[in-house]
Amino acid sequence: MNTLSRTAILVLLSCPLAAQNSVSGEWMLTLHEPFGPPGISRLSLLASEGKITGSLWDERVQGTVRDDRITFKAEDVAFALTLQGETLEGEATSSGETVRVSAVRIPQRPAAPHTHDFEPTAFHEYFSSQIKPALHIQVGDTVRTWAVDAGGRDHEGSRRSAGGNPQTGPFFVDGAVPGDTLVVRLNKVAINRDWARSGSGIMRRALEPETLGAMTWAKDFPNRWQLDPVKGLASLEKPTEALKRLVIPLRPMLGCIAVAPPESWSIRTRDSGSYGGNMDYNEMREGTTLYLPVFHPGALLFLGDGHAAQGDGELTGDALETSMDFEFTVDVIPGRSFGHPLAENADFLISIGIGGSLDRALQQATSGMVRWLERDYGLNANESAMLLGFAAQYDVVDLVGSQVSMAMRLPKTTLGPLTKK
Amino acid sequence: MNTLSRTAILVLLSCPLAAQNSVSGEWMLTLHEPFGPPGISRLSLLASEGKITGSLWDERVQGTVRDDRITFKAEDVAFALTLQGETLEGEATSSGETVRVSAVRIPQRPAAPHTHDFEPTAFHEYFSSQIKPALHIQVGDTVRTWAVDAGGRDHEGSRRSAGGNPQTGPFFVDGAVPGDTLVVRLNKVAINRDWARSGSGIMRRALEPETLGAMTWAKDFPNRWQLDPVKGLASLEKPTEALKRLVIPLRPMLGCIAVAPPESWSIRTRDSGSYGGNMDYNEMREGTTLYLPVFHPGALLFLGDGHAAQGDGELTGDALETSMDFEFTVDVIPGRSFGHPLAENADFLISIGIGGSLDRALQQATSGMVRWLERDYGLNANESAMLLGFAAQYDVVDLVGSQVSMAMRLPKTTLGPLTKK
Amino acid sequence: MNTLSRTAILVLLSCPLAAQNSVSGEWMLTLHEPFGPPGISRLSLLASEGKITGSLWDERVQGTVRDDRITFKAEDVAFALTLQGETLEGEATSSGETVRVSAVRIPQRPAAPHTHDFEPTAFHEYFSSQIKPALHIQVGDTVRTWAVDAGGRDHEGSRRSAGGNPQTGPFFVDGAVPGDTLVVRLNKVAINRDWARSGSGIMRRALEPETLGAMTWAKDFPNRWQLDPVKGLASLEKPTEALKRLVIPLRPMLGCIAVAPPESWSIRTRDSGSYGGNMDYNEMREGTTLYLPVFHPGALLFLGDGHAAQGDGELTGDALETSMDFEFTVDVIPGRSFGHPLAENADFLISIGIGGSLDRALQQATSGMVRWLERDYGLNANESAMLLGFAAQYDVVDLVGSQVSMAMRLPKTTLGPLTKK
Amino acid sequence: MNTLSRTAILVLLSCPLAAQNSVSGEWMLTLHEPFGPPGISRLSLLASEGKITGSLWDERVQGTVRDDRITFKAEDVAFALTLQGETLEGEATSSGETVRVSAVRIPQRPAAPHTHDFEPTAFHEYFSSQIKPALHIQVGDTVRTWAVDAGGRDHEGSRRSAGGNPQTGPFFVDGAVPGDTLVVRLNKVAINRDWARSGSGIMRRALEPETLGAMTWAKDFPNRWQLDPVKGLASLEKPTEALKRLVIPLRPMLGCIAVAPPESWSIRTRDSGSYGGNMDYNEMREGTTLYLPVFHPGALLFLGDGHAAQGDGELTGDALETSMDFEFTVDVIPGRSFGHPLAENADFLISIGIGGSLDRALQQATSGMVRWLERDYGLNANESAMLLGFAAQYDVVDLVGSQVSMAMRLPKTTLGPLTKK
């Protein structure tokens, strides 16, 4: 069981079993702002002896309950709500302004998770909350499915969509609420055909401008590869003399994993950000768990852009692009969000930073790890320094797109002796 | 035997045994510029049947020899020199301007290399050609010596110099000529005392400016460590409660390895550049070979700044700073220079890029690897892309100082099937 | 008359007057791709004596015409189209693949332009081609309208929309076709109320991380300003003692001017890119002409985010935010696009670069100017260097958002003696 | 009189006239560290009724005086010194460690400043404290002198030194002490011959790597210019057809102004840093005053690298390089240092930031201005924001060398209404 989901379950277990006609339990609360998009967050309530305690996202909640009416404060906002069947209705007041409020129950974690075999038919070139879910799944569920390659071709080489990283999904995760963290564990990421296509140059931004002029690039360099799943190797179909015996070890990964980005953003599946996206991180492979901030009810999970192998940064612009079979399991950490992607695998905690330059991306990666160590291990900034300064490693994740990304990896062996909060 | 030194020896073997009274052989040629520093480079000559062939650094040389007089052209410069005992004297003419020229023989590679036990007495805080050599050694020689820690204390904790990365050396390598590459193989890098001192914060430039304000830093965080050479672990002497059981695996390395920088630069041993310097690269450890461009006769090799362990980038500003025993063997690759540091170990070719930002440093690291693959494996830019795009990794080397550095690492397994030039 | 629009008119004049029932003239051609969005570009045809010449975006077109049928090639694509009333229908074939094609006439430049008084009722927080046009206008038309402030309040202080740079528009410009350049001349940009609100801190990313810790920031620093349109000055309503006599000269500008970004991107009006957007450039004021690449039929022009004054980079995150009256005139340069925003005013040609770091943004700004000088003045790269190296200036445009921007300004006096192409 | 020097004089006037045999007055104090370079700073003492007050650099000093013996504390260091003729001798103790201390009197500001006509004979290619002063001058003195061009040629075109920004000086300013600020007012900067030579390409790092491949560069583009001092214009001697009528307005400036960098650094005159150096800032012209931190006794001022005109960033690598006549006046602000260059002219306060990337340079420029406004106007960070956010401008100073630089300019009109501390 992974690091964060253990916490998730503890949190869930510590919540009382909500009686059908009680206000206790987990709610998805909506502030109906007069202008602009509604504000949605998780409300956790425990009613006991006329008192209400709990949390609204990461704010403490305290108040009173009488019959079907509850009143409470969260920071400086006063709520007055009434239980009406399965919903709460009422209003919130802050600094003299009053806003209509409603809340619906968040479905409980199912006793037994399901495994879905999902056959995609539509592929999406945008990360967006405006796209209709392809499948509803529940916390703990597993999905077995596949993705076309970055050019829109499936395992048989048939064109299924336009090119540009078409995505499988989105998957609506029942019970994921804005402010939560979505947990996506990659159980399997495997090639499902015997060829790939790649870029054949090096991205110019990864080369010295001063010496670029001295480099010449072929127009039609052979870039189709044979994939041998048994030997786990890729080789050029028509190699040049010098590369005749070149073999690249396969290390299948997904270039894109994303939740729907905030509000109504509609982002081309070439970009990345707080929502994940086209991170092109070669650690997004079998056995890795990704943590993404949830911005919309259901999170809306997209996956795609399989690479049979990729060096750091996806230097060739297109890696060994191929279609992919994959399986993942979802979970939710309620009421906790880091605001950018985190991950872990058997060996490392991983914090992914995304920014306009490598320097900015590294800053986010480092700061994210410091926040993680504070939240999960109770370390202060100096104590974090003692781990990061002597044991942490950085990865160049991605150099493609308007944002680049870096990751900080901290070996779990370093964490071993520490007491988890 | 490592990749480049094999080349070196092939080149040396292909040179004729120079008769004492012949012009054939290896010379160090000096152009006595009327203003500014002299121009010094390697001149390789082969006299045969009245003809002269060879090279002046990386230019072809062709001319004639009659008795003790030789005349030849290298690019558009005409040389006329006379053998006078063990030196050549004469002049060079280009675009109507004439400059005095002299040349001395470069000592031949000794038949049997020596091992020197060197006891340093002075420690240097500058990388500079103005510093007198501490020891003359020959190509192929091995040196066993030690370095004080970054604060100037030795294995007994005695203060031996001021702080700020004091260096052992410089070592003058007979036969190293400007334009060559100096090869430094680290045979041993080992701690020689049982304690270290570290920084206790994270360098601010590695953290998001946006969230720095929310971080608080202790003034006197405990930063003295116990080093256990048997278990290979470091632990804080007076840990906080949370870090009571923290152990960091030892991985001894040298933060500084440098040749004297170009011309009369005098660079504080906190900086890095084309000459190497305070790269703070955690791969500079036992078993690694470093390649540095030679800017001065004898190269002038400096080493120091031992770290018992260091994460990527030396995030704490000071790593586990300690004194160090080390042993290295030197070699020279004549007439070949990459202009910035390269390295290799058992598993990887490594190109180190140094620049004002991570983005610039990455550009130099990548371009350096492309040039290396071209020069040693005859790969063109597209062919390089096929290796780098699917198998190369980046390291964040160093975030300290006015220049930062990154490295690109290419697994030797990828190179295995390729034919070396 | 500005630099580029002069060219536009010359181009338009050189086109033949299209007879109603002839294929000659300007068409908007659509390639109906089987997957993905349609490809739309400008087709200019001149039929004469059975021959067809012209251009498809920036490709030469050559072919034949017989009755209502035309066939031509553009690069390696073969077109076969039939005139059916006011449309062309047919197909295009390339590398054995055939795609359906249709084309409609582009409306001609009207003889007399109109001036529209436009009263906005909806305000948009996204730059997107998915938003329905608020008004259709024609090439040469002028629009007089206004914008709410960044927080959604109008000239009376009434809340009209949610905050976050709500936009007026979008305006659909008849005759603007993907691949064209949209010309927007700002005839007037003027405040329309007597107060503004600003940020009160400095963006952390504009300050040294190393010294940020020593800075303290007030939570509730007074940030409401009085605007005096007569004196042209802003002053704090409740200044601190030290700022009691502080006055800031007014220099009204629009923080946002954009066309709909490519494809179906939906971009929050806080970001900027090739489409313009929230550039926050203090030169976007009365008298400035902006050139934007057209990505969609009609271009879809958005404007908003008035600033009464703003220093370089919008250091305070929010400048002197206020509602604004403005007037602009649109034009189109057919079949020419620079791919990113250009501008000019009475004194300068301006090339705006947008990127993840200032270094990247500067590169685009410089390269854009070199391309402009090549296209409009026929200068080669060296000739451009002779102007830029000794007369050009840079502006820091914007430090807000995931992308930052810089501009290069070249004094028109330097261009004066040069012959325009 | 400029902003900071006014302060300087006020400080000086507030110091008591030191009697010859009294300890009162200004001293240059040296801590003779057992290892490493000595620590030198300014000690200001006022002895009165057996008590000592004053400052040691920026620390308060308090103690007692009896006969020739004084004892005082500065922070946590205890000093015990004895007056011996014109020096103080004794020791300092801190944390149990004792160090020998000596102090000499700092010469008083002369009643009447001198003007020196200095004829340089040696030109220096390093900024370094190791170089012997060419002339000793006093606070308030003026120097009239000249500089060779960047290639080492004088006003007659004669070669006087090697190329690479040879410097005039260094000038030893009596009374400048480490920790002070050196004030250099440029009274005159004027060309003294009728030709210049320039670079003819654009620095590759200022162009998009993505489009560099499409640019071609001439090998021998004409780059010699005629300078017309009467018309104030430069024109190419052998222009291409397109540039036949190109004229560039002259705006003479000095590319290099520097003090000797810290400790024993020896920096090639192509680089820049906290000491100033090759900043290549086109505001370093007649009428500008530069403020530089003093690192060594006498400051050691270097000047050179005249440009007849230069756009922002010195895009061509070499601007209009020419020899230059210039005149400057020096002053010292005692006991105050900003750690990096500041400047001002008639219209602006200017803070110059130098770093590895434009983003880093901008951070230093902004932070330096915030510190300046705090120190001289008593503004807190929020109050500074109110000026910088709405009135400040940035310049791209320099793109050449391993460090780049940017400046923030704040109009003095904005400062006018503020009360100077």
Coordinates of N, CA and C in Angstrom, one line a residue, chain D residues 358-412:
Chain D
L358 N 18.8 36.3 -17.3 CA 18.1 37.6 -17.2 C 17.1 37.6 -16.0
D359 N 16.5 36.4 -15.8 CA 15.6 36.3 -14.6 C 16.3 36.6 -13.3
R360 N 17.5 36.0 -13.2 CA 18.3 36.3 -11.9 C 18.8 37.7 -11.9
A361 N 19.2 38.2 -13.0 CA 19.7 39.6 -13.0 C 18.6 40.6 -12.7
L362 N 17.4 40.3 -13.2 CA 16.3 41.2 -12.9 C 16.0 41.1 -11.4
Q363 N 16.1 40.0 -10.8 CA 15.8 39.8 -9.3 C 16.8 40.7 -8.5
Q364 N 18.1 40.7 -8.9 CA 19.0 41.5 -8.2 C 18.7 43.0 -8.4
A365 N 18.4 43.4 -9.6 CA 18.1 44.8 -9.9 C 17.0 45.3 -9.1
T366 N 15.9 44.5 -9.0 CA 14.7 44.9 -8.3 C 15.0 45.0 -6.8
S367 N 15.6 43.9 -6.3 CA 15.9 43.9 -4.8 C 16.9 45.0 -4.4
G368 N 17.8 45.3 -5.3 CA 18.8 46.4 -5.0 C 18.0 47.8 -4.9
M369 N 17.0 48.0 -5.8 CA 16.3 49.2 -5.7 C 15.4 49.3 -4.4
V370 N 14.9 48.1 -4.0 CA 14.1 48.1 -2.8 C 15.0 48.5 -1.6
R371 N 16.2 47.9 -1.6 CA 17.1 48.2 -0.5 C 17.5 49.7 -0.5
W372 N 17.7 50.2 -1.7 CA 18.1 51.6 -1.8 C 17.0 52.6 -1.3
L373 N 15.8 52.3 -1.7 CA 14.6 53.1 -1.3 C 14.4 53.0 0.3
E374 N 14.8 51.8 0.8 CA 14.7 51.6 2.2 C 15.7 52.5 2.9
R375 N 17.0 52.4 2.4 CA 18.1 53.0 3.1 C 18.0 54.5 3.0
D376 N 17.7 55.0 1.8 CA 17.8 56.5 1.6 C 16.4 57.2 1.8
Y377 N 15.3 56.5 1.7 CA 14.0 57.1 1.8 C 13.2 56.5 2.9
G378 N 13.7 55.5 3.6 CA 13.0 54.9 4.7 C 11.7 54.2 4.3
L379 N 11.6 53.8 3.0 CA 10.4 53.1 2.6 C 10.4 51.6 3.0
N380 N 9.3 51.1 3.4 CA 9.2 49.6 3.6 C 8.9 49.0 2.3
A381 N 8.9 47.6 2.3 CA 8.7 46.9 1.1 C 7.4 47.2 0.4
N382 N 6.3 47.4 1.1 CA 5.1 47.7 0.4 C 5.1 49.1 -0.2
E383 N 5.7 50.0 0.5 CA 5.8 51.4 0.0 C 6.7 51.4 -1.3
S384 N 7.7 50.6 -1.3 CA 8.5 50.5 -2.5 C 7.7 50.0 -3.7
A385 N 6.9 49.0 -3.4 CA 6.0 48.4 -4.4 C 5.2 49.5 -5.1
M386 N 4.7 50.5 -4.3 CA 3.8 51.5 -4.8 C 4.6 52.4 -5.9
L387 N 5.9 52.5 -5.7 CA 6.6 53.3 -6.7 C 7.0 52.4 -7.9
L388 N 7.6 51.2 -7.6 CA 8.1 50.3 -8.6 C 7.1 49.8 -9.5
G389 N 5.9 49.5 -9.0 CA 4.8 48.8 -9.7 C 4.2 49.7 -10.8
F390 N 4.4 51.0 -10.6 CA 3.6 51.9 -11.5 C 4.5 52.9 -12.3
A391 N 5.8 52.9 -11.9 CA 6.7 53.9 -12.5 C 8.0 53.4 -13.0
A392 N 8.4 52.2 -12.5 CA 9.8 51.7 -12.8 C 9.9 51.1 -14.2
Q393 N 11.1 51.2 -14.8 CA 11.4 50.6 -16.1 C 12.6 49.7 -15.9
Y394 N 12.7 48.7 -16.8 CA 13.8 47.8 -16.8 C 14.6 48.0 -18.1
D395 N 15.9 47.9 -18.0 CA 16.8 47.9 -19.2 C 17.5 46.5 -19.3
V396 N 17.6 46.0 -20.5 CA 18.5 44.9 -20.7 C 19.9 45.5 -20.8
V397 N 20.8 45.2 -19.9 CA 22.1 45.9 -19.9 C 23.1 45.2 -20.8
D398 N 23.2 43.9 -20.6 CA 24.4 43.2 -21.3 C 24.0 41.7 -21.4
L399 N 24.3 41.2 -22.6 CA 24.1 39.8 -22.9 C 25.4 39.0 -23.1
V400 N 26.5 39.8 -23.0 CA 27.8 39.2 -23.3 C 28.4 38.6 -22.0
G401 N 29.2 37.6 -22.1 CA 30.0 37.1 -21.0 C 29.2 36.0 -20.2
S402 N 29.8 35.5 -19.1 CA 29.2 34.4 -18.4 C 28.1 34.9 -17.5
Q403 N 28.0 36.2 -17.2 CA 27.0 36.8 -16.5 C 26.3 37.8 -17.4
V404 N 25.0 37.9 -17.3 CA 24.2 38.9 -18.0 C 23.7 39.9 -17.0
S405 N 23.2 41.1 -17.5 CA 22.8 42.1 -16.5 C 21.6 42.8 -17.0
M406 N 20.8 43.3 -16.0 CA 19.6 44.1 -16.2 C 19.7 45.2 -15.3
A407 N 18.9 46.3 -15.6 CA 18.9 47.4 -14.7 C 17.4 47.8 -14.4
M408 N 17.1 48.3 -13.2 CA 15.8 48.9 -13.0 C 16.1 50.4 -12.9
R409 N 15.2 51.2 -13.6 CA 15.3 52.6 -13.5 C 14.0 53.2 -12.9
L410 N 14.2 54.1 -11.9 CA 13.1 54.7 -11.3 C 13.1 56.2 -11.5
P411 N 12.1 56.8 -12.2 CA 12.2 58.2 -12.5 C 12.3 59.1 -11.2
K412 N 13.2 60.0 -11.2 CA 13.3 60.9 -10.1 C 12.1 61.7 -9.8

